[in-house]
Amino acid sequence: MLHLASQSPRRRDLLARLGLSFGRVDVDVPEVRSAGESAADYVVRVAADKARAGLRALIESGEPDDAIVLGADTEVVLDGVVFGKPRDAADATRMLQALSGRTHRVISAVVLAGIGRQAEATVITEVTFDVLDADTIAAYVASGEPHGKAGAYAIQGGAELFVIRMDGSHSGVIGLPLQQTAALLRSFGLQPQPFAIYDHKA
């Protein structure tokens, strides 16, 4: 059975779009970038750590040996600096000021882990923000949306108004690149049924 090693409601909703049943496993993985570690390597490592930690937890709880765990991580990167989740409103403001009028990268990694096998995919999306004035940033931070979001914004929310251009995966920026995730699942013998969740009778 497939399990999602994430507490993110956004990843849960995205994975559900693929039409597969899945469980959830809570993991506590440190998200600390090592000295000299590239941003891309860091994102992949965290995603892999989540998947492997989830698999270990399931095995220890007596889950069948055919369990498959999906781990994912998404980070915003500007000038080589990883913008994780803001600590507070001031940190969110600082991030948005830095992203204003600039093009940044969003790196999203997905890792599937099963006993004796692992596969991964990484997607890099370039996002260009409009110039954000102080009032716009203050209002957005006050909305509470930046809390818990890499780079202090949610592209599927109010921050979609900030985006001039995006080159890459929209779902990857949200937190789970669906095309690449579906391909990984198929490589593990699972068959996504994304269109089965839609009712075309209306």
Tab-separated table of N, CA and C in Angstrom, residues 23-119:
chain	number	residue	atom	x	y	z
A	23	GLY	N	-2.340	5.773	2.613
A	23	GLY	CA	-2.365	6.095	4.022
A	23	GLY	C	-1.371	7.204	4.311
A	24	ARG	N	-1.297	7.609	5.554
A	24	ARG	CA	-0.342	8.630	5.957
A	24	ARG	C	0.507	8.118	7.103
A	25	VAL	N	1.739	8.522	7.105
A	25	VAL	CA	2.644	8.178	8.197
A	25	VAL	C	3.367	9.457	8.613
A	26	ASP	N	3.299	9.769	9.888
A	26	ASP	CA	3.940	10.979	10.403
A	26	ASP	C	5.414	10.712	10.678
A	27	VAL	N	6.256	11.600	10.192
A	27	VAL	CA	7.697	11.482	10.425
A	27	VAL	C	8.220	12.819	10.932
A	28	ASP	N	9.293	12.749	11.674
A	28	ASP	CA	9.938	13.947	12.198
A	28	ASP	C	11.379	13.938	11.699
A	29	VAL	N	11.605	14.643	10.599
A	29	VAL	CA	12.918	14.645	9.954
A	29	VAL	C	13.528	16.042	10.053
A	30	PRO	N	14.749	16.154	10.578
A	30	PRO	CA	15.404	17.472	10.634
A	30	PRO	C	15.601	18.029	9.230
A	31	GLU	N	15.276	19.302	9.048
A	31	GLU	CA	15.454	19.948	7.748
A	31	GLU	C	16.533	21.008	7.909
A	32	VAL	N	17.776	20.526	7.935
A	32	VAL	CA	18.932	21.397	8.125
A	32	VAL	C	19.916	21.159	6.993
A	33	ARG	N	20.246	22.195	6.269
A	33	ARG	CA	21.174	22.080	5.139
A	33	ARG	C	22.601	21.941	5.641
A	34	SER	N	23.300	20.960	5.130
A	34	SER	CA	24.687	20.725	5.528
A	34	SER	C	25.615	21.734	4.862
A	35	ALA	N	26.747	21.978	5.482
A	35	ALA	CA	27.737	22.898	4.925
A	35	ALA	C	28.211	22.383	3.571
A	36	GLY	N	28.170	23.232	2.571
A	36	GLY	CA	28.625	22.861	1.241
A	36	GLY	C	27.618	22.085	0.424
A	37	GLU	N	26.466	21.772	0.990
A	37	GLU	CA	25.444	21.009	0.275
A	37	GLU	C	24.668	21.933	-0.665
A	38	SER	N	24.550	21.544	-1.933
A	38	SER	CA	23.800	22.368	-2.881
A	38	SER	C	22.330	22.370	-2.509
A	39	ALA	N	21.613	23.388	-2.974
A	39	ALA	CA	20.183	23.482	-2.675
A	39	ALA	C	19.437	22.272	-3.210
A	40	ALA	N	19.763	21.853	-4.440
A	40	ALA	CA	19.071	20.707	-5.045
A	40	ALA	C	19.350	19.427	-4.268
A	41	ASP	N	20.615	19.222	-3.880
A	41	ASP	CA	20.964	18.021	-3.106
A	41	ASP	C	20.249	18.019	-1.761
A	42	TYR	N	20.140	19.182	-1.170
A	42	TYR	CA	19.466	19.295	0.126
A	42	TYR	C	17.998	18.894	0.014
A	43	VAL	N	17.310	19.392	-1.005
A	43	VAL	CA	15.885	19.091	-1.169
A	43	VAL	C	15.676	17.598	-1.407
A	44	VAL	N	16.510	16.997	-2.233
A	44	VAL	CA	16.395	15.559	-2.494
A	44	VAL	C	16.681	14.759	-1.228
A	45	ARG	N	17.697	15.168	-0.484
A	45	ARG	CA	18.048	14.436	0.744
A	45	ARG	C	16.906	14.471	1.753
A	46	VAL	N	16.297	15.634	1.927
A	46	VAL	CA	15.199	15.735	2.888
A	46	VAL	C	14.020	14.868	2.452
A	47	ALA	N	13.706	14.898	1.151
A	47	ALA	CA	12.611	14.062	0.644
A	47	ALA	C	12.916	12.583	0.877
A	48	ALA	N	14.169	12.181	0.625
A	48	ALA	CA	14.566	10.783	0.824
A	48	ALA	C	14.536	10.413	2.308
A	49	ASP	N	14.982	11.326	3.153
A	49	ASP	CA	14.956	11.059	4.593
A	49	ASP	C	13.522	10.835	5.070
A	50	LYS	N	12.589	11.615	4.555
A	50	LYS	CA	11.184	11.452	4.929
A	50	LYS	C	10.656	10.090	4.477
A	51	ALA	N	10.956	9.731	3.226
A	51	ALA	CA	10.460	8.457	2.698
A	51	ALA	C	11.032	7.281	3.476
A	52	ARG	N	12.334	7.308	3.746
A	52	ARG	CA	12.963	6.194	4.455
A	52	ARG	C	12.509	6.122	5.912
A	53	ALA	N	12.345	7.292	6.550
A	53	ALA	CA	11.860	7.301	7.934
A	53	ALA	C	10.438	6.753	8.008
A	54	GLY	N	9.621	7.114	7.023
A	54	GLY	CA	8.261	6.588	6.981
A	54	GLY	C	8.236	5.092	6.773
A	55	LEU	N	9.109	4.596	5.904
A	55	LEU	CA	9.174	3.159	5.652
A	55	LEU	C	9.612	2.409	6.905
A	56	ARG	N	10.611	2.939	7.603
A	56	ARG	CA	11.067	2.296	8.842
A	56	ARG	C	9.941	2.229	9.867
A	57	ALA	N	9.197	3.322	9.991
A	57	ALA	CA	8.106	3.358	10.968
A	57	ALA	C	7.031	2.334	10.629
A	58	LEU	N	6.735	2.181	9.352
A	58	LEU	CA	5.710	1.221	8.940
A	58	LEU	C	6.172	-0.211	9.191
A	59	ILE	N	7.431	-0.497	8.860
A	59	ILE	CA	7.967	-1.846	9.074
A	59	ILE	C	7.947	-2.188	10.559
A	60	GLU	N	8.345	-1.218	11.381
A	60	GLU	CA	8.365	-1.453	12.825
A	60	GLU	C	6.972	-1.667	13.398
A	61	SER	N	5.960	-1.109	12.727
A	61	SER	CA	4.587	-1.268	13.201
A	61	SER	C	3.908	-2.513	12.624
A	62	GLY	N	4.661	-3.289	11.821
A	62	GLY	CA	4.117	-4.528	11.279
A	62	GLY	C	3.420	-4.400	9.952
A	63	GLU	N	3.662	-3.301	9.261
A	63	GLU	CA	3.061	-3.120	7.932
A	63	GLU	C	3.636	-4.176	6.975
A	64	PRO	N	2.838	-4.624	6.003
A	64	PRO	CA	3.339	-5.612	5.036
A	64	PRO	C	4.586	-5.137	4.305
A	65	ASP	N	5.392	-6.104	3.851
A	65	ASP	CA	6.668	-5.796	3.215
A	65	ASP	C	6.528	-5.059	1.887
A	66	ASP	N	5.323	-5.015	1.321
A	66	ASP	CA	5.155	-4.342	0.038
A	66	ASP	C	4.769	-2.869	0.201
A	67	ALA	N	4.900	-2.330	1.407
A	67	ALA	CA	4.575	-0.923	1.646
A	67	ALA	C	5.480	-0.023	0.812
A	68	ILE	N	4.910	1.043	0.296
A	68	ILE	CA	5.641	2.046	-0.475
A	68	ILE	C	5.373	3.396	0.173
A	69	VAL	N	6.434	4.158	0.405
A	69	VAL	CA	6.289	5.454	1.074
A	69	VAL	C	6.765	6.568	0.151
A	70	LEU	N	5.971	7.619	0.073
A	70	LEU	CA	6.318	8.793	-0.724
A	70	LEU	C	6.744	9.912	0.217
A	71	GLY	N	7.940	10.404	-0.017
A	71	GLY	CA	8.439	11.573	0.701
A	71	GLY	C	8.675	12.694	-0.291
A	72	ALA	N	8.453	13.921	0.125
A	72	ALA	CA	8.631	15.056	-0.783
A	72	ALA	C	9.110	16.267	-0.007
A	73	ASP	N	9.804	17.135	-0.706
A	73	ASP	CA	10.225	18.402	-0.110
A	73	ASP	C	10.243	19.458	-1.197
A	74	THR	N	9.886	20.670	-0.818
A	74	THR	CA	9.861	21.794	-1.758
A	74	THR	C	10.487	23.004	-1.078
A	75	GLU	N	11.424	23.633	-1.772
A	75	GLU	CA	12.074	24.816	-1.209
A	75	GLU	C	12.185	25.904	-2.277
A	76	VAL	N	12.155	27.130	-1.809
A	76	VAL	CA	12.353	28.301	-2.659
A	76	VAL	C	13.818	28.709	-2.555
A	77	VAL	N	14.434	28.972	-3.696
A	77	VAL	CA	15.870	29.283	-3.712
A	77	VAL	C	16.103	30.570	-4.506
A	78	LEU	N	16.818	31.503	-3.912
A	78	LEU	CA	17.188	32.752	-4.573
A	78	LEU	C	18.663	33.007	-4.323
A	79	ASP	N	19.416	33.148	-5.406
A	79	ASP	CA	20.855	33.403	-5.307
A	79	ASP	C	21.561	32.368	-4.428
A	80	GLY	N	21.123	31.114	-4.540
A	80	GLY	CA	21.748	30.032	-3.800
A	80	GLY	C	21.302	29.908	-2.353
A	81	VAL	N	20.462	30.828	-1.902
A	81	VAL	CA	19.972	30.800	-0.518
A	81	VAL	C	18.619	30.101	-0.492
A	82	VAL	N	18.478	29.122	0.406
A	82	VAL	CA	17.223	28.391	0.545
A	82	VAL	C	16.293	29.154	1.479
A	83	PHE	N	15.121	29.482	0.956
A	83	PHE	CA	14.103	30.158	1.764
A	83	PHE	C	13.113	29.099	2.238
A	84	GLY	N	13.248	28.693	3.477
A	84	GLY	CA	12.333	27.705	4.027
A	84	GLY	C	11.060	28.360	4.535
A	85	LYS	N	10.451	27.762	5.531
A	85	LYS	CA	9.237	28.327	6.118
A	85	LYS	C	9.628	29.487	7.037
A	86	PRO	N	8.935	30.611	6.952
A	86	PRO	CA	9.300	31.761	7.791
A	86	PRO	C	9.081	31.487	9.270
A	87	ARG	N	9.970	32.015	10.084
A	87	ARG	CA	9.864	31.831	11.530
A	87	ARG	C	8.727	32.663	12.121
A	88	ASP	N	8.525	33.840	11.539
A	88	ASP	CA	7.514	34.750	12.059
A	88	ASP	C	7.159	35.756	10.968
A	89	ALA	N	6.336	36.752	11.308
A	89	ALA	CA	5.898	37.745	10.327
A	89	ALA	C	7.069	38.549	9.775
A	90	ALA	N	8.000	38.879	10.631
A	90	ALA	CA	9.153	39.658	10.172
A	90	ALA	C	9.983	38.866	9.169
A	91	ASP	N	10.148	37.577	9.425
A	91	ASP	CA	10.903	36.727	8.510
A	91	ASP	C	10.161	36.579	7.181
A	92	ALA	N	8.845	36.445	7.230
A	92	ALA	CA	8.042	36.361	6.004
A	92	ALA	C	8.181	37.657	5.198
A	93	THR	N	8.149	38.782	5.885
A	93	THR	CA	8.308	40.074	5.206
A	93	THR	C	9.660	40.164	4.528
A	94	ARG	N	10.698	39.730	5.230
A	94	ARG	CA	12.056	39.761	4.657
A	94	ARG	C	12.138	38.908	3.399
A	95	MET	N	11.542	37.718	3.429
A	95	MET	CA	11.578	36.838	2.264
A	95	MET	C	10.864	37.463	1.082
A	96	LEU	N	9.687	37.992	1.310
A	96	LEU	CA	8.905	38.569	0.216
A	96	LEU	C	9.586	39.805	-0.362
A	97	GLN	N	10.224	40.583	0.472
A	97	GLN	CA	10.989	41.732	-0.017
A	97	GLN	C	12.125	41.275	-0.927
A	98	ALA	N	12.771	40.186	-0.557
A	98	ALA	CA	13.878	39.662	-1.366
A	98	ALA	C	13.381	39.111	-2.695
A	99	LEU	N	12.199	38.471	-2.699
A	99	LEU	CA	11.654	37.870	-3.921
A	99	LEU	C	11.023	38.903	-4.844
A	100	SER	N	10.657	40.059	-4.324
A	100	SER	CA	9.987	41.105	-5.094
A	100	SER	C	10.781	41.513	-6.329
A	101	GLY	N	10.122	41.434	-7.489
A	101	GLY	CA	10.744	41.862	-8.739
A	101	GLY	C	11.857	40.965	-9.231
A	102	ARG	N	11.990	39.777	-8.674
A	102	ARG	CA	13.076	38.866	-9.019
A	102	ARG	C	12.531	37.534	-9.529
A	103	THR	N	13.421	36.794	-10.185
A	103	THR	CA	13.111	35.425	-10.592
A	103	THR	C	13.827	34.474	-9.637
A	104	HIS	N	13.052	33.586	-9.030
A	104	HIS	CA	13.629	32.599	-8.120
A	104	HIS	C	13.320	31.197	-8.615
A	105	ARG	N	13.954	30.227	-8.009
A	105	ARG	CA	13.702	28.826	-8.354
A	105	ARG	C	12.946	28.139	-7.229
A	106	VAL	N	12.050	27.264	-7.616
A	106	VAL	CA	11.379	26.401	-6.650
A	106	VAL	C	11.799	24.974	-6.980
A	107	ILE	N	12.484	24.334	-6.041
A	107	ILE	CA	12.956	22.971	-6.238
A	107	ILE	C	12.046	22.029	-5.472
A	108	SER	N	11.467	21.073	-6.188
A	108	SER	CA	10.571	20.099	-5.575
A	108	SER	C	11.090	18.706	-5.887
A	109	ALA	N	11.307	17.928	-4.828
A	109	ALA	CA	11.811	16.562	-4.994
A	109	ALA	C	10.791	15.570	-4.457
A	110	VAL	N	10.667	14.450	-5.157
A	110	VAL	CA	9.786	13.364	-4.745
A	110	VAL	C	10.615	12.091	-4.677
A	111	VAL	N	10.456	11.338	-3.594
A	111	VAL	CA	11.175	10.071	-3.434
A	111	VAL	C	10.179	8.998	-3.032
A	112	LEU	N	10.219	7.866	-3.753
A	112	LEU	CA	9.444	6.685	-3.375
A	112	LEU	C	10.405	5.657	-2.800
A	113	ALA	N	10.037	5.094	-1.667
A	113	ALA	CA	10.892	4.087	-1.024
A	113	ALA	C	10.078	2.855	-0.672
A	114	GLY	N	10.634	1.706	-1.011
A	114	GLY	CA	10.094	0.420	-0.604
A	114	GLY	C	11.255	-0.417	-0.128
A	115	ILE	N	10.997	-1.589	0.401
A	115	ILE	CA	12.078	-2.440	0.871
A	115	ILE	C	12.966	-2.834	-0.311
A	116	GLY	N	14.229	-2.431	-0.258
A	116	GLY	CA	15.188	-2.784	-1.294
A	116	GLY	C	15.110	-1.961	-2.559
A	117	ARG	N	14.330	-0.901	-2.563
A	117	ARG	CA	14.267	-0.071	-3.771
A	117	ARG	C	13.900	1.364	-3.420
A	118	GLN	N	14.370	2.262	-4.272
A	118	GLN	CA	14.097	3.687	-4.091
A	118	GLN	C	14.212	4.369	-5.449
A	119	ALA	N	13.365	5.351	-5.689
A	119	ALA	CA	13.416	6.122	-6.930
A	119	ALA	C	13.088	7.570	-6.596
